[in-house]
Structure formats: structure tokens, C-alpha cells
PDB file of C-alpha atoms in Angstrom:
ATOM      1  CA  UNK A 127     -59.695 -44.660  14.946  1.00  0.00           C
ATOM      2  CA  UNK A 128     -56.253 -45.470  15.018  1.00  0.00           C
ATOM      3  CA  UNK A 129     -55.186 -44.701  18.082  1.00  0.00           C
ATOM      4  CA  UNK A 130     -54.773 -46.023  21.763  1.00  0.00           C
ATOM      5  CA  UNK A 131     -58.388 -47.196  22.729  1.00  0.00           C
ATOM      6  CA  UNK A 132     -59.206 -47.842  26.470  1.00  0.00           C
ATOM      7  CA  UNK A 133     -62.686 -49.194  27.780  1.00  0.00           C
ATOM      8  CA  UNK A 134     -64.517 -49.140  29.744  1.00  0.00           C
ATOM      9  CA  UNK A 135     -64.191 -45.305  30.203  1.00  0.00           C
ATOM     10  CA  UNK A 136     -65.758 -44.765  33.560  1.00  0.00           C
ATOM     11  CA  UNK A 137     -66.441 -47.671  36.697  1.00  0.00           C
ATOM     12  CA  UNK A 138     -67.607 -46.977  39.709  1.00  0.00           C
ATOM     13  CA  UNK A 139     -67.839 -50.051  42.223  1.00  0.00           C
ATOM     14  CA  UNK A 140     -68.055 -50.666  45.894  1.00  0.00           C
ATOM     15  CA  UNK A 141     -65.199 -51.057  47.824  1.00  0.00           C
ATOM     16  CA  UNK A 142     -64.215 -55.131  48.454  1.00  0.00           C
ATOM     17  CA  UNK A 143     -64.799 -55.593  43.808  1.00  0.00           C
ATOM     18  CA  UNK A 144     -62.887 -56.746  41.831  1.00  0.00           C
ATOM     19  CA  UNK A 145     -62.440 -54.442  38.463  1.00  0.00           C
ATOM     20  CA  UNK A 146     -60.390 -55.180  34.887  1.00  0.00           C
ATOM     21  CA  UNK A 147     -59.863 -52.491  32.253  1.00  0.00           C
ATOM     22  CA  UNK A 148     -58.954 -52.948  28.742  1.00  0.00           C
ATOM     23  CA  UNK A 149     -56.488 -50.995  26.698  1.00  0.00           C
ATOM     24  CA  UNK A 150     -56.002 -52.162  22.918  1.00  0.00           C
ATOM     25  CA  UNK A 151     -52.467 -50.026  21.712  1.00  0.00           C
ATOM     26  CA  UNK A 152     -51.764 -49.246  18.203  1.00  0.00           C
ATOM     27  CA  UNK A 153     -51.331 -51.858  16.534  1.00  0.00           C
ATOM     28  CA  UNK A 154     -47.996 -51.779  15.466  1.00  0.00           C
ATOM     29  CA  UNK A 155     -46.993 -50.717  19.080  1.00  0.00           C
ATOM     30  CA  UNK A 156     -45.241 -53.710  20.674  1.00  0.00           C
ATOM     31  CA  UNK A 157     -44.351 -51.394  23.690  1.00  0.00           C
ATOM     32  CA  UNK A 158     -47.326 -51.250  25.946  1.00  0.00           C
ATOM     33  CA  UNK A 159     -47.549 -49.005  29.603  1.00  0.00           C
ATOM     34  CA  UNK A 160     -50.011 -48.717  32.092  1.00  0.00           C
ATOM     35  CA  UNK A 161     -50.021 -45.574  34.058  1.00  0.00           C
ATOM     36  CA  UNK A 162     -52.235 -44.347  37.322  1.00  0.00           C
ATOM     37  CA  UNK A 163     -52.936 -40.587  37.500  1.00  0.00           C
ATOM     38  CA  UNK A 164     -54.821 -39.475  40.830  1.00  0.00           C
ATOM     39  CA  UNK A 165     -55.915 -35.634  41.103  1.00  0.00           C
ATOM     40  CA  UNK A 166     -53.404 -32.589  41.052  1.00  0.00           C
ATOM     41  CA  UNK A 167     -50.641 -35.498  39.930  1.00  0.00           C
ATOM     42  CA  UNK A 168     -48.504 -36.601  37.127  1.00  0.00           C
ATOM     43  CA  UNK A 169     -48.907 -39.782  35.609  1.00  0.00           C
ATOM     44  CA  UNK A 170     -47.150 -42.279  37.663  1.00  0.00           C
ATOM     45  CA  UNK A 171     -45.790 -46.002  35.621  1.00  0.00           C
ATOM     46  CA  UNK A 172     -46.890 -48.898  36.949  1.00  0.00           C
ATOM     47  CA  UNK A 173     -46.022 -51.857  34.511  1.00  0.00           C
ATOM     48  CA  UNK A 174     -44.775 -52.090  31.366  1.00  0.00           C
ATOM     49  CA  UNK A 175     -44.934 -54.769  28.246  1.00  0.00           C
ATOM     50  CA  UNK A 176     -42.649 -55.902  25.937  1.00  0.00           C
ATOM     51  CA  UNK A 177     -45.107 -58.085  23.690  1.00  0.00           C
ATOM     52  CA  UNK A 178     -46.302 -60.462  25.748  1.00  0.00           C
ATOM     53  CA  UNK A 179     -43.716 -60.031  28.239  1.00  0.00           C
ATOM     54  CA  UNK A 180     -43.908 -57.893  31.462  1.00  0.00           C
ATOM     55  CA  UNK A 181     -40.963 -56.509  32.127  1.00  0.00           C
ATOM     56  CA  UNK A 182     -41.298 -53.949  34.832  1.00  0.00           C
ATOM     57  CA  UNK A 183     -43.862 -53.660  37.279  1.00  0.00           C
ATOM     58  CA  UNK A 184     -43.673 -50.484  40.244  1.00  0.00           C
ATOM     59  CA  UNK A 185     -43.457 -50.688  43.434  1.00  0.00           C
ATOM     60  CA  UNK A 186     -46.928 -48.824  43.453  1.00  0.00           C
ATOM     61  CA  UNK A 187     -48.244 -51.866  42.160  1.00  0.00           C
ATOM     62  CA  UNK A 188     -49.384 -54.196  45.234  1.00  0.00           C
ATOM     63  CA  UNK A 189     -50.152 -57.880  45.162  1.00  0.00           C
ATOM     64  CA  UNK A 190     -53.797 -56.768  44.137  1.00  0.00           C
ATOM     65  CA  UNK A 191     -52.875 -55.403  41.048  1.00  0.00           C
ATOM     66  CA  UNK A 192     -52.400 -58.147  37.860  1.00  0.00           C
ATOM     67  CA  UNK A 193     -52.247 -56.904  34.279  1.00  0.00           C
ATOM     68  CA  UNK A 194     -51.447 -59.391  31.294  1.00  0.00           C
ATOM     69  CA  UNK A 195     -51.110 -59.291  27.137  1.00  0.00           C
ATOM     70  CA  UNK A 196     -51.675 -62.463  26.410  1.00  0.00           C
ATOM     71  CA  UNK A 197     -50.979 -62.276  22.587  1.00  0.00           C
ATOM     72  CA  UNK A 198     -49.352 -59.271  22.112  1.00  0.00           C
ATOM     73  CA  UNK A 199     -51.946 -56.972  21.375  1.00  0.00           C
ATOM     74  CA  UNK A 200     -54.509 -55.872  23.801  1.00  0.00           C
ATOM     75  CA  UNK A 201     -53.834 -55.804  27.622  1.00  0.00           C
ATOM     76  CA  UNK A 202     -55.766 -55.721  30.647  1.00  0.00           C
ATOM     77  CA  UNK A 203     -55.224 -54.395  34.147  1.00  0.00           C
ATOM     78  CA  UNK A 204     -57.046 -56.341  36.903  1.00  0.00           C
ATOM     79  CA  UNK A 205     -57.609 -54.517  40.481  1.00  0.00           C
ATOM     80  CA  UNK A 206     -58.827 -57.189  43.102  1.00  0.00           C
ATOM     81  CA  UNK A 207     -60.754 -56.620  46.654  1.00  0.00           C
ATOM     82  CA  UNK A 208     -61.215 -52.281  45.354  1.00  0.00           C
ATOM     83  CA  UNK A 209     -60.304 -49.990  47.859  1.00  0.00           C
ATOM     84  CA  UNK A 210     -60.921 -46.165  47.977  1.00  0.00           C
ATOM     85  CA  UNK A 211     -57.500 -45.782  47.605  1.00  0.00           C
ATOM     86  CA  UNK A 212     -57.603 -47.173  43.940  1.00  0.00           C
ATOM     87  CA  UNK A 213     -60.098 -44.518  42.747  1.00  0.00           C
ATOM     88  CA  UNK A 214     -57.760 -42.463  39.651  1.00  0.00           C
ATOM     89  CA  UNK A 215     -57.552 -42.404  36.354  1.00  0.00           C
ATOM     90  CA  UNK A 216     -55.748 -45.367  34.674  1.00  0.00           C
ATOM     91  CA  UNK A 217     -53.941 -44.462  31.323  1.00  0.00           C
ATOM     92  CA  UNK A 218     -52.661 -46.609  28.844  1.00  0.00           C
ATOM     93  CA  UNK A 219     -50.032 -46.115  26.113  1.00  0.00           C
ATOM     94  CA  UNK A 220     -48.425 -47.561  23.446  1.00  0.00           C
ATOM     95  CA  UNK A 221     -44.698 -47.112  21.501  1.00  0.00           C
ATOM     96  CA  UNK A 222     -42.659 -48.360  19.128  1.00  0.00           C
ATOM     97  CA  UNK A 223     -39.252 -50.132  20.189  1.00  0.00           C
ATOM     98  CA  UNK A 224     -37.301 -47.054  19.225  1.00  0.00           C
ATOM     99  CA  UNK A 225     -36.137 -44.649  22.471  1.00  0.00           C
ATOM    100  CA  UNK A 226     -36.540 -41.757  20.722  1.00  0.00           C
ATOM    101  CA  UNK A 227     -40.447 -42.457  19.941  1.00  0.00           C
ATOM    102  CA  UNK A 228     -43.072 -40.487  21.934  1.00  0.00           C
ATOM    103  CA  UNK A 229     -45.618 -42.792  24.244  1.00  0.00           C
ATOM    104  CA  UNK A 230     -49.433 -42.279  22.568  1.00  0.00           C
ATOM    105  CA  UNK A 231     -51.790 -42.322  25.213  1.00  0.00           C
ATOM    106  CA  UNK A 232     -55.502 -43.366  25.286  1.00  0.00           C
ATOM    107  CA  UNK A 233     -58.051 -41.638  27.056  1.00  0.00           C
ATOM    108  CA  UNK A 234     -58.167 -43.647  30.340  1.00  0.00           C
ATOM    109  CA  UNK A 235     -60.291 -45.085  32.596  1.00  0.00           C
ATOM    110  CA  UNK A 236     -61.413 -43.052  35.660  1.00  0.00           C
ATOM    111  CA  UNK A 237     -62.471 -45.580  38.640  1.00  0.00           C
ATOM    112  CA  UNK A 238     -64.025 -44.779  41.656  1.00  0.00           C
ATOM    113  CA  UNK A 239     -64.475 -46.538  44.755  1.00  0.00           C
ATOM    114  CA  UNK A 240     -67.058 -45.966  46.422  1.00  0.00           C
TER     115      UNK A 240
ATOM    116  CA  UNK B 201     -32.774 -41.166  39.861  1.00  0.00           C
ATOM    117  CA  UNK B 202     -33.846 -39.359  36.781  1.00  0.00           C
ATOM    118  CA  UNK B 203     -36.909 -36.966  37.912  1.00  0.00           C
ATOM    119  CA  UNK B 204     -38.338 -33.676  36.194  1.00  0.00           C
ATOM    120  CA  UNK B 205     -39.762 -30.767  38.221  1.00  0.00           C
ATOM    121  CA  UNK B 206     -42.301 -27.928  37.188  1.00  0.00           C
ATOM    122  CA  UNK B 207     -42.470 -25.327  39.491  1.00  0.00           C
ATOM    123  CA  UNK B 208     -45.829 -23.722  38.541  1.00  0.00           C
ATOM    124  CA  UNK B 209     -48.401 -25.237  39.646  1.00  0.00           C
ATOM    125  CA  UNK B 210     -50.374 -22.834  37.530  1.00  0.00           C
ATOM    126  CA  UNK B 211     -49.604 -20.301  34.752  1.00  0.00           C
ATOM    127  CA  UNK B 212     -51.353 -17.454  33.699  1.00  0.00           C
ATOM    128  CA  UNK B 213     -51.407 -15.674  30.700  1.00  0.00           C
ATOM    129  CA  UNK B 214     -53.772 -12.815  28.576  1.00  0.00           C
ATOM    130  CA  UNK B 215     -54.401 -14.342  24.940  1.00  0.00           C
ATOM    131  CA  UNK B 216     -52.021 -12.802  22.318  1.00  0.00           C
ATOM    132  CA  UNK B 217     -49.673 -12.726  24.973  1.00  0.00           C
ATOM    133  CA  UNK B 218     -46.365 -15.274  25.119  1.00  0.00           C
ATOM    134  CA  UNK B 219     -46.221 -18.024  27.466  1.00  0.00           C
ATOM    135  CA  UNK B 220     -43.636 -20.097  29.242  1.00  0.00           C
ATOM    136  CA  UNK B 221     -44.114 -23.231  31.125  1.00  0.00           C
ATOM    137  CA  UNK B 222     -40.888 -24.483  32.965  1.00  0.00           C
ATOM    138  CA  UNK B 223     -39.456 -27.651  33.426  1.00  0.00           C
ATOM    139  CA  UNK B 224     -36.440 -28.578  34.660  1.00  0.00           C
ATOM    140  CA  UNK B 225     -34.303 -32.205  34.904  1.00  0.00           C
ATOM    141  CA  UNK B 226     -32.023 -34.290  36.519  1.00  0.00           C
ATOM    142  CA  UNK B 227     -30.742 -37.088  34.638  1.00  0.00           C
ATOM    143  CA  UNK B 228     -27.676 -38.846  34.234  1.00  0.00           C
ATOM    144  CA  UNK B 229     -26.499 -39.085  30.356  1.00  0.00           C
ATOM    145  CA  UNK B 230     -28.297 -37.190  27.554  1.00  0.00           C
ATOM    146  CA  UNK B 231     -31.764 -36.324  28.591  1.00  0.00           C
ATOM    147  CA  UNK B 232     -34.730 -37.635  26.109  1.00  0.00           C
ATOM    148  CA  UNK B 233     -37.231 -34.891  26.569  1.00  0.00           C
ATOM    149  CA  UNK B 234     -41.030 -34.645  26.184  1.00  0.00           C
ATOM    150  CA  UNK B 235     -44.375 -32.282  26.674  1.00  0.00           C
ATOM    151  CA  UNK B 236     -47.590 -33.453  26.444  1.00  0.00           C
ATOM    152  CA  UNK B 237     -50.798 -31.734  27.275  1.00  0.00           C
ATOM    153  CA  UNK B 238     -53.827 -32.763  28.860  1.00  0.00           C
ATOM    154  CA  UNK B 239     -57.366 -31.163  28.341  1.00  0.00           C
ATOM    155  CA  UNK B 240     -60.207 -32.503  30.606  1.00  0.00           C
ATOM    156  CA  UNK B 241     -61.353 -36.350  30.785  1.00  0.00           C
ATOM    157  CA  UNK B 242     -59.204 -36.544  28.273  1.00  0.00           C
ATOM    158  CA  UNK B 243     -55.314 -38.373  28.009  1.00  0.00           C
ATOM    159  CA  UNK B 244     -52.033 -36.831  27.324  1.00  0.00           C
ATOM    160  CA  UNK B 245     -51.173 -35.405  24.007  1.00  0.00           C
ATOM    161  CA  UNK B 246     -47.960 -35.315  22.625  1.00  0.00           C
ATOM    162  CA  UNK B 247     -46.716 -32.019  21.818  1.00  0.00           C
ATOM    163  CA  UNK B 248     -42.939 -31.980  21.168  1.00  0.00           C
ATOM    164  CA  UNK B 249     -39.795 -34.172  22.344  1.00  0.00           C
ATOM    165  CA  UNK B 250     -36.042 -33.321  22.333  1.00  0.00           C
ATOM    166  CA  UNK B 251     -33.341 -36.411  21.254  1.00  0.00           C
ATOM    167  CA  UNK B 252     -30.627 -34.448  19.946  1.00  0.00           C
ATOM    168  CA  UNK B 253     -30.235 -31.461  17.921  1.00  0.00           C
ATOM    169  CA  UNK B 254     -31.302 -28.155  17.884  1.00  0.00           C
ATOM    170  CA  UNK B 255     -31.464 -26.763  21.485  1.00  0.00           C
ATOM    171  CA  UNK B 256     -35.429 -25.538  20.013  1.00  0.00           C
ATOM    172  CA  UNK B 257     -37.312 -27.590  19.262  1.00  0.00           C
ATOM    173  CA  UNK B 258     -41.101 -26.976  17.596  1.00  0.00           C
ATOM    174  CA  UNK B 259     -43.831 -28.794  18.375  1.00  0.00           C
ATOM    175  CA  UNK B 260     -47.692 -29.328  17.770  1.00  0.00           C
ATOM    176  CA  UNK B 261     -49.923 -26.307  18.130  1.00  0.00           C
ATOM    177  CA  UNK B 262     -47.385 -23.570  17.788  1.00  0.00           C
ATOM    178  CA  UNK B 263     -45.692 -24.606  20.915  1.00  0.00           C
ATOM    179  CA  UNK B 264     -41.822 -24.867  20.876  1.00  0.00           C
ATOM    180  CA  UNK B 265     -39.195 -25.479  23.819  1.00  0.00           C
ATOM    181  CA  UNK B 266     -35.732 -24.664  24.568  1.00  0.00           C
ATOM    182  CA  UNK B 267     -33.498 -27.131  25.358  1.00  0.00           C
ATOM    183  CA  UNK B 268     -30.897 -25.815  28.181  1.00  0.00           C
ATOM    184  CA  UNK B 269     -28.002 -27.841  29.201  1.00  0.00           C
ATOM    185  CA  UNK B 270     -26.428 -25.676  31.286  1.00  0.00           C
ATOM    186  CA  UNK B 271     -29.522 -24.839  33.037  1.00  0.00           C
ATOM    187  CA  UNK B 272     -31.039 -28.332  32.873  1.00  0.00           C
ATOM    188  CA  UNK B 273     -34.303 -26.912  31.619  1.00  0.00           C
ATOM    189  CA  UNK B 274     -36.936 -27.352  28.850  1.00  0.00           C
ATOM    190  CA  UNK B 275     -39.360 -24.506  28.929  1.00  0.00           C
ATOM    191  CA  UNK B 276     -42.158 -24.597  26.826  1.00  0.00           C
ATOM    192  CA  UNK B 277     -43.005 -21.645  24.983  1.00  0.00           C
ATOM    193  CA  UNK B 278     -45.669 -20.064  22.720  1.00  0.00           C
ATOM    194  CA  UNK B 279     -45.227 -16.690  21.087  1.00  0.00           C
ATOM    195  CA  UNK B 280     -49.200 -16.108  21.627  1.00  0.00           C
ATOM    196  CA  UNK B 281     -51.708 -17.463  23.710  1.00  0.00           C
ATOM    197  CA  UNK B 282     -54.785 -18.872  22.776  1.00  0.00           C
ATOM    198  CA  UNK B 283     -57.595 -19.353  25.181  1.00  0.00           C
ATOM    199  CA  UNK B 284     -57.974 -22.697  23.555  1.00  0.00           C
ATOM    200  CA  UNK B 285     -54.179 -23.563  24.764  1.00  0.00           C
ATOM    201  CA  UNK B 286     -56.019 -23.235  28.601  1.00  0.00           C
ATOM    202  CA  UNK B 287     -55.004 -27.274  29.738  1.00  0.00           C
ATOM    203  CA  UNK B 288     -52.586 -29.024  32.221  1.00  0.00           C
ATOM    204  CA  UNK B 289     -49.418 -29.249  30.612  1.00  0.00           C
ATOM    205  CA  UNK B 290     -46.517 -32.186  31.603  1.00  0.00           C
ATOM    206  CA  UNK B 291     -42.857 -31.919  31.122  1.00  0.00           C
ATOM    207  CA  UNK B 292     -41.217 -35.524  31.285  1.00  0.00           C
ATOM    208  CA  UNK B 293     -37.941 -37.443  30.955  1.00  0.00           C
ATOM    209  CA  UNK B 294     -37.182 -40.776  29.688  1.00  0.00           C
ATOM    210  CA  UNK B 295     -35.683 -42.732  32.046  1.00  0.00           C
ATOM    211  CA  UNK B 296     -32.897 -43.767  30.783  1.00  0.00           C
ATOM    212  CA  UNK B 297     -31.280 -45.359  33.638  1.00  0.00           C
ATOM    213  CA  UNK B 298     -33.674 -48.393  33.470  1.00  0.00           C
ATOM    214  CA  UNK B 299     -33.595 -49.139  30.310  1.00  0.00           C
ATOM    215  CA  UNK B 300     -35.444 -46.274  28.603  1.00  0.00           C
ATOM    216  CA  UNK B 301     -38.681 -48.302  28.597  1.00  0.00           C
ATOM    217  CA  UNK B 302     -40.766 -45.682  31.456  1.00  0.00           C
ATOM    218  CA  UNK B 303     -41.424 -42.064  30.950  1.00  0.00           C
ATOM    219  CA  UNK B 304     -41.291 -39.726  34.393  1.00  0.00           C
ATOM    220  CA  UNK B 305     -43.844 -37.175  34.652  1.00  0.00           C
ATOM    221  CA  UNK B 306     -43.530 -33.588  36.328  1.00  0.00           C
ATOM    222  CA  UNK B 307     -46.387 -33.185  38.382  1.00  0.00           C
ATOM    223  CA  UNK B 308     -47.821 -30.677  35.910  1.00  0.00           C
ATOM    224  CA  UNK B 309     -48.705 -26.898  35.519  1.00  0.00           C
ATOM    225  CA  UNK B 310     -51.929 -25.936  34.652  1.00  0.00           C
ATOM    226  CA  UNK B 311     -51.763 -23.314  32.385  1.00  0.00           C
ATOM    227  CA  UNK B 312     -55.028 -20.765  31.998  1.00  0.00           C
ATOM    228  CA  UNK B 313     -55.371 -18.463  28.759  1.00  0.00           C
ATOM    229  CA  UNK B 314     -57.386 -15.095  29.681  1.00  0.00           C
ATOM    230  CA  UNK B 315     -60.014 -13.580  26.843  1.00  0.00           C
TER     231      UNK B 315
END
């Protein structure tokens, strides 16, 4: 499968955990976006990576939230001290450089906070 | 800001019928367009995307959309329903104005095909 791959695909954890989610893009993506989707809603942005480089996080993202791409490749999206709040579906996607491309999105990762 | 709006929250339709989803946009400059649908625990699919061009614009799935400056509106279409084509559908915008590395979301229209 070629495509954008998120695990793991559900977590559920108590309120006060810390969580991390994985989302490997296509791999000749060097654009990579993390989105948070709650019920009835749009995806909403919350960062974005250049390579390595995080360029743009949201304002929806608080101090709790950390996500990283070390190398380039893979990224991660860390959510410390959970709160019921946090419970949605996280999306990932991937593009190439090029405005006109589409984003590919991977399947997500519903949390719940329980 | 650059921002998108759907104003059905839901759409129904009788299969064999046509269908039209509506979007509409505010951006300033030329507007990078895009559907995508989602079907249940499942992410977004692209469908179609408007750069330049042709003011229709075909997509994935037999779904096409008009491109309306002058009404600053991409509706979605489909000359006939399928009840498979029953999904949440999202119109969204490139934002442009920070660089053109986000996508904005409408809030979505759930659209529901009828045997």
C-alpha cells in the first residue's frame, strides 16, 4: 500500500495520558499535515511540515500538543496530560511541493478520552 | 481570511436522479479548489480540484463541478445518483494567503442516495 498510513487506528485512554500517533506519508511527499476532525466538523489544520521543518503550527494547537519528523519521513503527533476535550479523529496527509497538488489523506486515528 | 461555506448540512437525493452539493468561497486571488469525500471511519478522498481552466471540471466517480466566478461557487454535481455515492462530502480552498501550504475545509454536507 502506497498510500498515507496512520497507526495506531483507534486509542482510548484515561483522561491525565499521555498519547503519540504515527503517520508515515507517501514517500515522495515532503509536505506533511496533521489535521483534527471532531463530529459534525470539517477537518481543521493544526501543523504542517516542510521535511523536517515545522513551519506552521494553529492556534488550536496548545502547549500540550508536540508533533516532530525527525528525518523527513514519518511524523508523530504527541498529546500530553489527555483531556476529554482531545477525543476526535486525527488525520494525516501528505503532498508534493507543487500548489496545485491535492493533499492524500490517511485514514486517521480516532482517540477518545475517557 | 480565505474560508469556504456549504450550506447543506445534508442532501438528499433518489438514485438515478442528479445531485448538487454547494460550496461557495471567499478568497483573495485565484481560488485553488478541491472536493473530497468521506465514507465512514474512513479519511478524505480526493475527488476533483480546480487550478485554472475549464470552469468544469470532472472528477473521480462521475462527479464533476462548476467553477463560478461570478458567483464564487463550486457545486459539485453528478448526473445520477448512486446509493453507493451516500458519504459526507467537503468543499475546500487552498489558502493561499499563507503561503498555500494549509487546505480550509467547509464543514461538510452529508449527502444520502435513496434506493
Amino acid at each position: 500500500d502506497t498510500g498515507v498510513s496512520q497507526n495506531p487506528r483507534h486509542k482510548i485512554t484515561k483522561r491525565g495520558q499521555n498519547v503519540t500517533f504515527r503517520c508515515d506519508p507517501i514517500s515522495e511527499h515532503n509536505r506533511l499535515y496533521w489535521y483534527r476532525q471532531t463530529l459534525g466538523q470539517g477537518p481543521e489544520f493544526l501543523t504542517y511540515f516542510q521535511n523536517e521543518a515545522q513551519l506552521e503550527k494553529s492556534r488550536l494547537l496548545s502547549d500540550r500538543f508536540s508533533a516532530e519528523r525527525p528525518k523527513g519521513s514519518f511524523s508523530t503527533l504527541e498529546i500530553q496530560r489527555t483531556e476529554q476535550g482531545d477525543s476526535a479523529m486525527y488525520l494525516c496527509a501528505s503532498s508534493t511541493e507543487q500548489l496545485n497538488t491535492e493533499a492524500f489523506f490517511g485514514q486517521g486515528t480516532r482517540l477518545t478520552v475517557v | 481570511a480565505q474560508s469556504v461555506a456549504q450550506p447543506e448540512d445534508q442532501v438528499n437525493v433518489a438514485e438515478g436522479n442528479p445531485l448538487t452539493v454547494k460550496c461557495t468561497y471567499s478568497v483573495s486571488g485565484n481560488p485553488y479548489l478541491f472536493w473530497y469525500v468521506q465514507y465512514p471511519n474512513r479519511g478524505l478522498q480526493f475527488l476533483l480540484k480546480y487550478i485554472t481552466g475549464d470552469n468544469l471540471v470532472k472528477g473521480s466517480y462521475g462527479f464533476e463541478a462548476e467553477f463560478n466566478k461570478s458567483q464564487t461557487s463550486f457545486h459539485l454535481k453528478k448526473p445520477s445518483a448512486l446509493v453507493s455515492d451516500s458519504a459526507l462530502y467537503f468543499c475546500a480552498v487552498r489558502d493561499m494567503a499563507s503561503g498555500g501550504f494549509k487546505t480550509i475545509f467547509g464543514a461538510g454536507t452529508r449527502l444520502f442516495v435513496k434506493a
